[in-house]
Amino acid sequence: MKAKMVSNTDSKQKKAFTMSVHSEAVLEVLNLNVNYGNFHAVKNVSFTVREGEIFGLLGPNGAGKTSCLSAVEGLLVPESGDIRVAGYDVKTQALLARANMGVQLQATSFQPELNVMEILKLYAGIYGVALTKEKLDTILNNINLREAGSKKFGQLSGGQQQRVSLVIALIHEPKLVLLDEPTTGLDPQARRQLWERMEALRNMGHGIMLTTHSMEEAEAVCDRVAIIDHGQVINTDTPGDLIEKHRNNPEVIRASRKGKITLEDVFIGLTGSQVRV
Ligand SMILES: Nc1ncnc2c1ncn2[C@@H]1O[C@H](COP(=O)(O)OP(=O)(O)O)[C@@H](O)[C@H]1O
Ligand SMILES: [Mg+2]
């Protein structure tokens, strides 16, 4: 069966609807600073992710995206700054903050010898979620893995593994979903499918924060993006408004390809054309 694509107008209307109904902040990051020894990797970064929105942290390699995410997830202790998840301070109310966030783990984090059902049961147990046979079947159906339920995780395709890791991030129905470069390495079909899943989650009221270096992804799926480079947020806006704001600025738009100004032109203009490693 072919997946139904949500038309642009449809998704914009849905977005307007969800944004007006759900406007509560699910993630607030204020003046975040992360150091590795003497190296200042994240510098005074601030942004907010609301319920019912897909927020992209967009930046080249080494910009500081994963460092920001790791601070939110509690995997590293920042130098300074305030982080609140669903209103809970990640430092002083860590358990409540964590209960409200879902983190998509890398495929390499899972035991390749366990089968899909075993992995789902294991993580449901960790999160304290009761997983009945019916609920398990529904989950497997929803991610088109009914037949693959008894397959070992290591035998699944990249797209299938990615669907399992996303469903695990959602198993306790968190308000905030965090995805670090979720579509890297996926083929175009799997990437489209993930975008549709993210839109469905957004329309259910979840707040989603993803990191990406793909302008195409940011333009296609993000309601708002923060462009980050050398640890600093340069600009935060909707992809459309970022383009409009800089469209006529020759300092930013130095060259566009094929005459059409895209988010990539703005991004290159703001972050420079030097290749990062
Ligand atoms: N554990 C670490 N120790 C030292 N430097 C690090 C560490 N993790 C990341 N960095 C450095 O911090 C900067 C930001 O890294 P990162 O947050 O991973 O960027 P991104 O995810 O945007 O590619 C980079 O210069 C990177 O080399
Ligand atoms: Mg990274």
PDB file of C-alpha atoms and ligand atoms in Angstrom:
ATOM      1  CA  MET A   1       0.000   0.000   0.000  1.00  0.00           C
ATOM      2  CA  LYS A   2       1.265   3.453  -0.864  1.00  0.00           C
ATOM      3  CA  ALA A   3       1.634   5.802   2.064  1.00  0.00           C
ATOM      4  CA  LYS A   4      -0.585   8.850   1.761  1.00  0.00           C
ATOM      5  CA  MET A   5       1.406  12.057   1.562  1.00  0.00           C
ATOM      6  CA  VAL A   6      -0.013  14.944   3.551  1.00  0.00           C
ATOM      7  CA  SER A   7      -0.279  17.882   1.180  1.00  0.00           C
ATOM      8  CA  ASN A   8       1.546  21.048   2.066  1.00  0.00           C
ATOM      9  CA  THR A   9      -1.636  23.053   2.551  1.00  0.00           C
ATOM     10  CA  ASP A  10      -3.145  20.322   4.710  1.00  0.00           C
ATOM     11  CA  SER A  11      -0.113  20.133   6.927  1.00  0.00           C
ATOM     12  CA  LYS A  12       0.065  23.945   7.243  1.00  0.00           C
ATOM     13  CA  GLN A  13      -3.587  24.056   8.312  1.00  0.00           C
ATOM     14  CA  LYS A  14      -3.032  21.253  10.789  1.00  0.00           C
ATOM     15  CA  LYS A  15       0.008  23.051  12.092  1.00  0.00           C
ATOM     16  CA  ALA A  16      -1.915  26.271  12.599  1.00  0.00           C
ATOM     17  CA  PHE A  17      -4.577  24.282  14.428  1.00  0.00           C
ATOM     18  CA  THR A  18      -2.196  22.360  16.646  1.00  0.00           C
ATOM     19  CA  MET A  19      -0.079  25.417  17.401  1.00  0.00           C
ATOM     20  CA  SER A  20      -3.116  27.342  18.598  1.00  0.00           C
ATOM     21  CA  VAL A  21      -4.444  24.466  20.698  1.00  0.00           C
ATOM     22  CA  HIS A  22      -1.113  23.319  22.149  1.00  0.00           C
ATOM     23  CA  SER A  23       1.203  26.193  22.874  1.00  0.00           C
ATOM     24  CA  GLU A  24       2.728  25.003  26.125  1.00  0.00           C
ATOM     25  CA  ALA A  25       6.535  24.800  26.106  1.00  0.00           C
ATOM     26  CA  VAL A  26       7.763  21.194  26.363  1.00  0.00           C
ATOM     27  CA  LEU A  27      11.414  22.210  26.287  1.00  0.00           C
ATOM     28  CA  GLU A  28      13.005  25.445  27.429  1.00  0.00           C
ATOM     29  CA  VAL A  29      16.750  25.902  27.078  1.00  0.00           C
ATOM     30  CA  LEU A  30      18.146  29.129  28.477  1.00  0.00           C
ATOM     31  CA  ASN A  31      21.747  30.344  28.172  1.00  0.00           C
ATOM     32  CA  LEU A  32      23.199  26.859  27.862  1.00  0.00           C
ATOM     33  CA  ASN A  33      26.985  26.536  27.971  1.00  0.00           C
ATOM     34  CA  VAL A  34      28.831  23.242  27.471  1.00  0.00           C
ATOM     35  CA  ASN A  35      32.588  22.909  27.882  1.00  0.00           C
ATOM     36  CA  TYR A  36      34.887  19.985  27.117  1.00  0.00           C
ATOM     37  CA  GLY A  37      37.958  20.847  29.149  1.00  0.00           C
ATOM     38  CA  ASN A  38      39.056  24.228  27.848  1.00  0.00           C
ATOM     39  CA  PHE A  39      36.966  23.945  24.720  1.00  0.00           C
ATOM     40  CA  HIS A  40      33.746  25.964  24.784  1.00  0.00           C
ATOM     41  CA  ALA A  41      31.454  23.841  22.571  1.00  0.00           C
ATOM     42  CA  VAL A  42      28.047  25.444  23.302  1.00  0.00           C
ATOM     43  CA  LYS A  43      27.809  29.174  23.937  1.00  0.00           C
ATOM     44  CA  ASN A  44      24.751  30.764  25.530  1.00  0.00           C
ATOM     45  CA  VAL A  45      22.281  28.739  23.508  1.00  0.00           C
ATOM     46  CA  SER A  46      18.591  29.434  24.126  1.00  0.00           C
ATOM     47  CA  PHE A  47      15.488  28.069  22.424  1.00  0.00           C
ATOM     48  CA  THR A  48      12.008  26.767  23.175  1.00  0.00           C
ATOM     49  CA  VAL A  49      10.128  23.804  21.738  1.00  0.00           C
ATOM     50  CA  ARG A  50       6.338  23.853  22.099  1.00  0.00           C
ATOM     51  CA  GLU A  51       3.729  21.132  22.115  1.00  0.00           C
ATOM     52  CA  GLY A  52       2.606  20.326  18.590  1.00  0.00           C
ATOM     53  CA  GLU A  53       5.725  21.566  16.830  1.00  0.00           C
ATOM     54  CA  ILE A  54       8.725  20.075  15.067  1.00  0.00           C
ATOM     55  CA  PHE A  55      11.787  22.097  15.978  1.00  0.00           C
ATOM     56  CA  GLY A  56      15.079  21.599  14.137  1.00  0.00           C
ATOM     57  CA  LEU A  57      18.538  22.374  15.425  1.00  0.00           C
ATOM     58  CA  LEU A  58      20.271  22.907  12.123  1.00  0.00           C
ATOM     59  CA  GLY A  59      24.022  23.180  11.770  1.00  0.00           C
ATOM     60  CA  PRO A  60      27.158  21.820  10.094  1.00  0.00           C
ATOM     61  CA  ASN A  61      29.344  19.076  11.602  1.00  0.00           C
ATOM     62  CA  GLY A  62      30.816  20.087  14.930  1.00  0.00           C
ATOM     63  CA  ALA A  63      28.370  22.969  15.432  1.00  0.00           C
ATOM     64  CA  GLY A  64      27.305  21.738  18.871  1.00  0.00           C
ATOM     65  CA  LYS A  65      23.984  20.028  18.082  1.00  0.00           C
ATOM     66  CA  THR A  66      24.649  16.735  19.868  1.00  0.00           C
ATOM     67  CA  SER A  67      26.180  18.576  22.827  1.00  0.00           C
ATOM     68  CA  CYS A  68      22.942  20.575  23.263  1.00  0.00           C
ATOM     69  CA  LEU A  69      20.871  17.415  23.002  1.00  0.00           C
ATOM     70  CA  SER A  70      23.093  15.520  25.449  1.00  0.00           C
ATOM     71  CA  ALA A  71      22.666  18.305  27.998  1.00  0.00           C
ATOM     72  CA  VAL A  72      18.870  18.105  27.625  1.00  0.00           C
ATOM     73  CA  GLU A  73      18.983  14.301  27.958  1.00  0.00           C
ATOM     74  CA  GLY A  74      21.076  14.592  31.111  1.00  0.00           C
ATOM     75  CA  LEU A  75      24.022  12.732  29.538  1.00  0.00           C
ATOM     76  CA  LEU A  76      26.389  15.579  30.296  1.00  0.00           C
ATOM     77  CA  VAL A  77      26.470  18.262  32.950  1.00  0.00           C
ATOM     78  CA  PRO A  78      26.562  21.708  31.356  1.00  0.00           C
ATOM     79  CA  GLU A  79      28.817  24.485  32.575  1.00  0.00           C
ATOM     80  CA  SER A  80      25.774  26.696  33.072  1.00  0.00           C
ATOM     81  CA  GLY A  81      22.260  27.281  31.849  1.00  0.00           C
ATOM     82  CA  ASP A  82      18.696  26.260  32.635  1.00  0.00           C
ATOM     83  CA  ILE A  83      16.866  23.393  30.964  1.00  0.00           C
ATOM     84  CA  ARG A  84      13.234  22.571  31.620  1.00  0.00           C
ATOM     85  CA  VAL A  85      11.330  19.631  30.154  1.00  0.00           C
ATOM     86  CA  ALA A  86       7.548  19.924  30.480  1.00  0.00           C
ATOM     87  CA  GLY A  87       8.263  22.522  33.150  1.00  0.00           C
ATOM     88  CA  TYR A  88      10.621  20.274  35.173  1.00  0.00           C
ATOM     89  CA  ASP A  89      14.204  21.344  35.810  1.00  0.00           C
ATOM     90  CA  VAL A  90      16.581  18.654  34.479  1.00  0.00           C
ATOM     91  CA  LYS A  91      18.971  19.275  37.379  1.00  0.00           C
ATOM     92  CA  THR A  92      16.676  19.420  40.383  1.00  0.00           C
ATOM     93  CA  GLN A  93      13.729  17.380  39.049  1.00  0.00           C
ATOM     94  CA  ALA A  94      15.677  14.966  36.858  1.00  0.00           C
ATOM     95  CA  LEU A  95      13.312  11.998  37.190  1.00  0.00           C
ATOM     96  CA  LEU A  96      10.218  14.002  36.299  1.00  0.00           C
ATOM     97  CA  ALA A  97      12.041  15.672  33.426  1.00  0.00           C
ATOM     98  CA  ARG A  98      13.183  12.301  32.079  1.00  0.00           C
ATOM     99  CA  ALA A  99       9.734  10.763  32.418  1.00  0.00           C
ATOM    100  CA  ASN A 100       8.513  13.436  30.009  1.00  0.00           C
ATOM    101  CA  MET A 101      11.135  12.925  27.316  1.00  0.00           C
ATOM    102  CA  GLY A 102      11.646  10.187  24.775  1.00  0.00           C
ATOM    103  CA  VAL A 103      15.093   9.745  23.288  1.00  0.00           C
ATOM    104  CA  GLN A 104      15.642   7.884  20.069  1.00  0.00           C
ATOM    105  CA  LEU A 105      18.640   5.657  20.635  1.00  0.00           C
ATOM    106  CA  GLN A 106      21.081   4.726  17.895  1.00  0.00           C
ATOM    107  CA  ALA A 107      20.559   1.289  16.363  1.00  0.00           C
ATOM    108  CA  THR A 108      23.907   0.242  17.832  1.00  0.00           C
ATOM    109  CA  SER A 109      22.495   0.692  21.366  1.00  0.00           C
ATOM    110  CA  PHE A 110      20.278  -2.404  21.011  1.00  0.00           C
ATOM    111  CA  GLN A 111      21.222  -6.038  21.523  1.00  0.00           C
ATOM    112  CA  PRO A 112      21.335  -7.423  17.951  1.00  0.00           C
ATOM    113  CA  GLU A 113      20.597 -10.947  19.275  1.00  0.00           C
ATOM    114  CA  LEU A 114      17.234 -10.007  20.826  1.00  0.00           C
ATOM    115  CA  ASN A 115      14.156 -10.127  18.628  1.00  0.00           C
ATOM    116  CA  VAL A 116      11.894  -7.124  18.093  1.00  0.00           C
ATOM    117  CA  MET A 117       9.255  -8.275  20.586  1.00  0.00           C
ATOM    118  CA  GLU A 118      11.876  -8.961  23.252  1.00  0.00           C
ATOM    119  CA  ILE A 119      13.355  -5.485  22.786  1.00  0.00           C
ATOM    120  CA  LEU A 120       9.943  -3.827  23.011  1.00  0.00           C
ATOM    121  CA  LYS A 121       9.111  -5.783  26.186  1.00  0.00           C
ATOM    122  CA  LEU A 122      12.485  -4.959  27.695  1.00  0.00           C
ATOM    123  CA  TYR A 123      12.101  -1.218  27.193  1.00  0.00           C
ATOM    124  CA  ALA A 124       8.457  -1.213  28.240  1.00  0.00           C
ATOM    125  CA  GLY A 125       9.693  -2.813  31.479  1.00  0.00           C
ATOM    126  CA  ILE A 126      12.396  -0.194  31.915  1.00  0.00           C
ATOM    127  CA  TYR A 127       9.842   2.602  31.508  1.00  0.00           C
ATOM    128  CA  GLY A 128       7.288   0.841  33.705  1.00  0.00           C
ATOM    129  CA  VAL A 129       4.731   0.549  30.902  1.00  0.00           C
ATOM    130  CA  ALA A 130       2.393  -2.462  30.910  1.00  0.00           C
ATOM    131  CA  LEU A 131       2.610  -4.097  27.505  1.00  0.00           C
ATOM    132  CA  THR A 132      -0.274  -6.469  26.859  1.00  0.00           C
ATOM    133  CA  LYS A 133      -0.272  -8.878  23.899  1.00  0.00           C
ATOM    134  CA  GLU A 134      -2.842  -6.589  22.186  1.00  0.00           C
ATOM    135  CA  LYS A 135      -0.769  -3.468  22.724  1.00  0.00           C
ATOM    136  CA  LEU A 136       2.330  -5.225  21.413  1.00  0.00           C
ATOM    137  CA  ASP A 137       0.427  -6.331  18.292  1.00  0.00           C
ATOM    138  CA  THR A 138      -0.882  -2.796  17.749  1.00  0.00           C
ATOM    139  CA  ILE A 139       2.618  -1.333  18.016  1.00  0.00           C
ATOM    140  CA  LEU A 140       4.044  -3.894  15.589  1.00  0.00           C
ATOM    141  CA  ASN A 141       1.172  -3.256  13.177  1.00  0.00           C
ATOM    142  CA  ASN A 142       1.618   0.506  13.399  1.00  0.00           C
ATOM    143  CA  ILE A 143       5.240   0.273  12.376  1.00  0.00           C
ATOM    144  CA  ASN A 144       4.611  -2.401   9.717  1.00  0.00           C
ATOM    145  CA  LEU A 145       6.679  -4.967  11.577  1.00  0.00           C
ATOM    146  CA  ARG A 146       4.052  -7.571  12.381  1.00  0.00           C
ATOM    147  CA  GLU A 147       5.820 -10.257  10.379  1.00  0.00           C
ATOM    148  CA  ALA A 148       9.228  -9.166  11.668  1.00  0.00           C
ATOM    149  CA  GLY A 149       8.274  -9.362  15.359  1.00  0.00           C
ATOM    150  CA  SER A 150      10.267 -12.528  15.941  1.00  0.00           C
ATOM    151  CA  LYS A 151      13.246 -11.467  13.816  1.00  0.00           C
ATOM    152  CA  LYS A 152      16.505 -10.578  15.523  1.00  0.00           C
ATOM    153  CA  PHE A 153      17.140  -6.841  15.684  1.00  0.00           C
ATOM    154  CA  GLY A 154      20.478  -7.294  13.918  1.00  0.00           C
ATOM    155  CA  GLN A 155      18.716  -8.832  10.905  1.00  0.00           C
ATOM    156  CA  LEU A 156      16.398  -5.875  10.284  1.00  0.00           C
ATOM    157  CA  SER A 157      17.009  -3.285   7.576  1.00  0.00           C
ATOM    158  CA  GLY A 158      18.189   0.201   8.578  1.00  0.00           C
ATOM    159  CA  GLY A 159      14.675   1.606   8.125  1.00  0.00           C
ATOM    160  CA  GLN A 160      13.130  -1.179  10.223  1.00  0.00           C
ATOM    161  CA  GLN A 161      15.676  -0.712  13.026  1.00  0.00           C
ATOM    162  CA  GLN A 162      15.002   2.992  12.969  1.00  0.00           C
ATOM    163  CA  ARG A 163      11.223   2.386  13.299  1.00  0.00           C
ATOM    164  CA  VAL A 164      11.826   0.147  16.326  1.00  0.00           C
ATOM    165  CA  SER A 165      14.054   2.727  18.000  1.00  0.00           C
ATOM    166  CA  LEU A 166      11.479   5.476  17.404  1.00  0.00           C
ATOM    167  CA  VAL A 167       8.652   3.403  18.830  1.00  0.00           C
ATOM    168  CA  ILE A 168      10.762   2.707  21.930  1.00  0.00           C
ATOM    169  CA  ALA A 169      11.347   6.441  22.371  1.00  0.00           C
ATOM    170  CA  LEU A 170       7.549   6.826  22.405  1.00  0.00           C
ATOM    171  CA  ILE A 171       6.609   3.847  24.546  1.00  0.00           C
ATOM    172  CA  HIS A 172       5.887   5.974  27.649  1.00  0.00           C
ATOM    173  CA  GLU A 173       4.114   8.678  25.569  1.00  0.00           C
ATOM    174  CA  PRO A 174       6.505  11.510  26.391  1.00  0.00           C
ATOM    175  CA  LYS A 175       5.611  15.139  25.731  1.00  0.00           C
ATOM    176  CA  LEU A 176       9.040  15.804  24.236  1.00  0.00           C
ATOM    177  CA  VAL A 177      10.699  13.584  21.624  1.00  0.00           C
ATOM    178  CA  LEU A 178      14.419  14.047  20.918  1.00  0.00           C
ATOM    179  CA  LEU A 179      15.977  12.796  17.690  1.00  0.00           C
ATOM    180  CA  ASP A 180      19.667  13.210  16.850  1.00  0.00           C
ATOM    181  CA  GLU A 181      20.123  13.172  13.056  1.00  0.00           C
ATOM    182  CA  PRO A 182      17.288  10.668  12.703  1.00  0.00           C
ATOM    183  CA  THR A 183      17.382  10.277   8.925  1.00  0.00           C
ATOM    184  CA  THR A 184      21.130   9.984   8.403  1.00  0.00           C
ATOM    185  CA  GLY A 185      21.794   6.817   6.433  1.00  0.00           C
ATOM    186  CA  LEU A 186      18.156   6.160   5.522  1.00  0.00           C
ATOM    187  CA  ASP A 187      17.090   5.686   1.911  1.00  0.00           C
ATOM    188  CA  PRO A 188      14.598   8.210   0.440  1.00  0.00           C
ATOM    189  CA  GLN A 189      11.553   6.005   1.121  1.00  0.00           C
ATOM    190  CA  ALA A 190      12.485   5.398   4.755  1.00  0.00           C
ATOM    191  CA  ARG A 191      13.282   9.092   5.195  1.00  0.00           C
ATOM    192  CA  ARG A 192       9.868  10.153   3.810  1.00  0.00           C
ATOM    193  CA  GLN A 193       8.183   7.628   6.048  1.00  0.00           C
ATOM    194  CA  LEU A 194       9.972   8.988   9.099  1.00  0.00           C
ATOM    195  CA  TRP A 195       8.979  12.555   8.201  1.00  0.00           C
ATOM    196  CA  GLU A 196       5.363  11.395   8.015  1.00  0.00           C
ATOM    197  CA  ARG A 197       5.668   9.712  11.407  1.00  0.00           C
ATOM    198  CA  MET A 198       7.113  12.887  12.884  1.00  0.00           C
ATOM    199  CA  GLU A 199       4.228  14.903  11.422  1.00  0.00           C
ATOM    200  CA  ALA A 200       1.739  12.434  12.866  1.00  0.00           C
ATOM    201  CA  LEU A 201       3.379  12.778  16.304  1.00  0.00           C
ATOM    202  CA  ARG A 202       3.339  16.556  15.981  1.00  0.00           C
ATOM    203  CA  ASN A 203      -0.336  16.470  15.106  1.00  0.00           C
ATOM    204  CA  MET A 204      -0.983  14.374  18.218  1.00  0.00           C
ATOM    205  CA  GLY A 205       0.512  17.201  20.276  1.00  0.00           C
ATOM    206  CA  HIS A 206       4.033  15.901  20.958  1.00  0.00           C
ATOM    207  CA  GLY A 207       6.844  18.422  20.750  1.00  0.00           C
ATOM    208  CA  ILE A 208       9.659  17.089  18.595  1.00  0.00           C
ATOM    209  CA  MET A 209      13.207  18.324  18.541  1.00  0.00           C
ATOM    210  CA  LEU A 210      15.581  16.956  15.945  1.00  0.00           C
ATOM    211  CA  THR A 211      19.065  17.812  14.855  1.00  0.00           C
ATOM    212  CA  THR A 212      19.975  17.802  11.207  1.00  0.00           C
ATOM    213  CA  HIS A 213      22.468  19.159   8.764  1.00  0.00           C
ATOM    214  CA  SER A 214      20.027  18.608   5.928  1.00  0.00           C
ATOM    215  CA  MET A 215      18.391  21.800   4.694  1.00  0.00           C
ATOM    216  CA  GLU A 216      15.987  19.700   2.687  1.00  0.00           C
ATOM    217  CA  GLU A 217      14.864  17.992   5.874  1.00  0.00           C
ATOM    218  CA  ALA A 218      14.550  21.270   7.741  1.00  0.00           C
ATOM    219  CA  GLU A 219      12.503  22.808   4.937  1.00  0.00           C
ATOM    220  CA  ALA A 220      10.334  19.719   4.498  1.00  0.00           C
ATOM    221  CA  VAL A 221       9.430  18.919   8.066  1.00  0.00           C
ATOM    222  CA  CYS A 222      10.437  21.577  10.630  1.00  0.00           C
ATOM    223  CA  ASP A 223       7.975  24.203  11.804  1.00  0.00           C
ATOM    224  CA  ARG A 224      10.857  26.265  13.202  1.00  0.00           C
ATOM    225  CA  VAL A 225      14.613  25.933  13.111  1.00  0.00           C
ATOM    226  CA  ALA A 226      17.529  27.379  15.023  1.00  0.00           C
ATOM    227  CA  ILE A 227      20.672  27.665  12.911  1.00  0.00           C
ATOM    228  CA  ILE A 228      23.662  26.849  15.088  1.00  0.00           C
ATOM    229  CA  ASP A 229      27.350  27.201  14.239  1.00  0.00           C
ATOM    230  CA  HIS A 230      30.524  27.213  16.349  1.00  0.00           C
ATOM    231  CA  GLY A 231      28.311  26.600  19.385  1.00  0.00           C
ATOM    232  CA  GLN A 232      26.140  29.666  18.867  1.00  0.00           C
ATOM    233  CA  VAL A 233      22.584  30.099  17.654  1.00  0.00           C
ATOM    234  CA  ILE A 234      22.702  32.516  14.739  1.00  0.00           C
ATOM    235  CA  ASN A 235      19.013  32.704  13.906  1.00  0.00           C
ATOM    236  CA  THR A 236      15.716  31.120  14.961  1.00  0.00           C
ATOM    237  CA  ASP A 237      12.660  31.247  12.733  1.00  0.00           C
ATOM    238  CA  THR A 238      10.384  29.258  10.446  1.00  0.00           C
ATOM    239  CA  PRO A 239      12.229  27.979   7.356  1.00  0.00           C
ATOM    240  CA  GLY A 240       9.981  30.150   5.157  1.00  0.00           C
ATOM    241  CA  ASP A 241      10.616  33.316   7.178  1.00  0.00           C
ATOM    242  CA  LEU A 242      14.372  32.647   7.268  1.00  0.00           C
ATOM    243  CA  ILE A 243      14.387  32.602   3.470  1.00  0.00           C
ATOM    244  CA  GLU A 244      12.163  35.693   3.217  1.00  0.00           C
ATOM    245  CA  LYS A 245      14.233  37.620   5.775  1.00  0.00           C
ATOM    246  CA  HIS A 246      17.465  37.103   3.820  1.00  0.00           C
ATOM    247  CA  ARG A 247      16.159  36.842   0.267  1.00  0.00           C
ATOM    248  CA  ASN A 248      17.225  40.342  -0.734  1.00  0.00           C
ATOM    249  CA  ASN A 249      20.367  40.545   1.371  1.00  0.00           C
ATOM    250  CA  PRO A 250      23.403  40.232  -0.921  1.00  0.00           C
ATOM    251  CA  GLU A 251      25.636  39.781   2.153  1.00  0.00           C
ATOM    252  CA  VAL A 252      23.855  36.487   2.861  1.00  0.00           C
ATOM    253  CA  ILE A 253      22.689  35.281  -0.531  1.00  0.00           C
ATOM    254  CA  ARG A 254      25.939  35.336  -2.450  1.00  0.00           C
ATOM    255  CA  ALA A 255      24.987  32.709  -4.976  1.00  0.00           C
ATOM    256  CA  SER A 256      21.886  30.628  -5.458  1.00  0.00           C
ATOM    257  CA  ARG A 257      21.745  27.563  -7.603  1.00  0.00           C
ATOM    258  CA  LYS A 258      19.421  27.538 -10.589  1.00  0.00           C
ATOM    259  CA  GLY A 259      18.018  30.939  -9.555  1.00  0.00           C
ATOM    260  CA  LYS A 260      15.779  29.616  -6.754  1.00  0.00           C
ATOM    261  CA  ILE A 261      16.643  30.831  -3.256  1.00  0.00           C
ATOM    262  CA  THR A 262      16.454  27.994  -0.748  1.00  0.00           C
ATOM    263  CA  LEU A 263      17.132  27.504   2.947  1.00  0.00           C
ATOM    264  CA  GLU A 264      20.503  26.072   1.912  1.00  0.00           C
ATOM    265  CA  ASP A 265      21.506  29.408   0.345  1.00  0.00           C
ATOM    266  CA  VAL A 266      20.591  31.202   3.575  1.00  0.00           C
ATOM    267  CA  PHE A 267      22.386  28.566   5.666  1.00  0.00           C
ATOM    268  CA  ILE A 268      25.594  28.751   3.588  1.00  0.00           C
ATOM    269  CA  GLY A 269      25.407  32.546   3.682  1.00  0.00           C
ATOM    270  CA  LEU A 270      25.091  32.590   7.482  1.00  0.00           C
ATOM    271  CA  THR A 271      27.568  29.829   8.307  1.00  0.00           C
ATOM    272  CA  GLY A 272      30.129  30.261   5.493  1.00  0.00           C
ATOM    273  CA  SER A 273      31.014  27.907   2.679  1.00  0.00           C
ATOM    274  CA  GLN A 274      34.050  26.342   4.348  1.00  0.00           C
ATOM    275  CA  VAL A 275      33.727  22.537   4.558  1.00  0.00           C
ATOM    276  CA  ARG A 276      33.608  21.152   8.149  1.00  0.00           C
ATOM    277  CA  VAL A 277      35.083  17.872   9.194  1.00  0.00           C
TER     278      VAL A 277
HETATM  279  N1  LIG B   1      33.508  14.413  24.427  1.00  0.00           N
HETATM  280  C1  LIG B   1      34.083  15.435  23.775  1.00  0.00           C
HETATM  281  N2  LIG B   1      35.304  15.885  24.121  1.00  0.00           N
HETATM  282  C2  LIG B   1      35.882  16.925  23.494  1.00  0.00           C
HETATM  283  N3  LIG B   1      35.310  17.613  22.483  1.00  0.00           N
HETATM  284  C3  LIG B   1      34.083  17.221  22.091  1.00  0.00           C
HETATM  285  C4  LIG B   1      33.408  16.113  22.718  1.00  0.00           C
HETATM  286  N4  LIG B   1      32.212  15.964  22.116  1.00  0.00           N
HETATM  287  C5  LIG B   1      32.145  16.914  21.162  1.00  0.00           C
HETATM  288  N5  LIG B   1      33.260  17.673  21.151  1.00  0.00           N
HETATM  289  C6  LIG B   1      33.527  18.829  20.265  1.00  0.00           C
HETATM  290  O1  LIG B   1      32.505  19.780  20.482  1.00  0.00           O
HETATM  291  C7  LIG B   1      32.090  20.367  19.258  1.00  0.00           C
HETATM  292  C8  LIG B   1      30.610  20.124  19.071  1.00  0.00           C
HETATM  293  O2  LIG B   1      30.403  18.745  18.887  1.00  0.00           O
HETATM  294  P1  LIG B   1      28.947  18.123  18.656  1.00  0.00           P
HETATM  295  O3  LIG B   1      28.034  18.661  19.687  1.00  0.00           O
HETATM  296  O4  LIG B   1      29.096  16.655  18.553  1.00  0.00           O
HETATM  297  O5  LIG B   1      28.560  18.747  17.218  1.00  0.00           O
HETATM  298  P2  LIG B   1      27.467  18.300  16.139  1.00  0.00           P
HETATM  299  O6  LIG B   1      26.562  17.324  16.788  1.00  0.00           O
HETATM  300  O7  LIG B   1      26.809  19.578  15.732  1.00  0.00           O
HETATM  301  O8  LIG B   1      28.238  17.706  14.996  1.00  0.00           O
HETATM  302  C9  LIG B   1      32.966  19.756  18.167  1.00  0.00           C
HETATM  303  O9  LIG B   1      34.050  20.633  17.941  1.00  0.00           O
HETATM  304  C10 LIG B   1      33.419  18.451  18.784  1.00  0.00           C
HETATM  305  O10 LIG B   1      34.671  18.059  18.262  1.00  0.00           O
HETATM  306 MG    MG B   2      26.005  15.382  16.248  1.00  0.00          MG
END
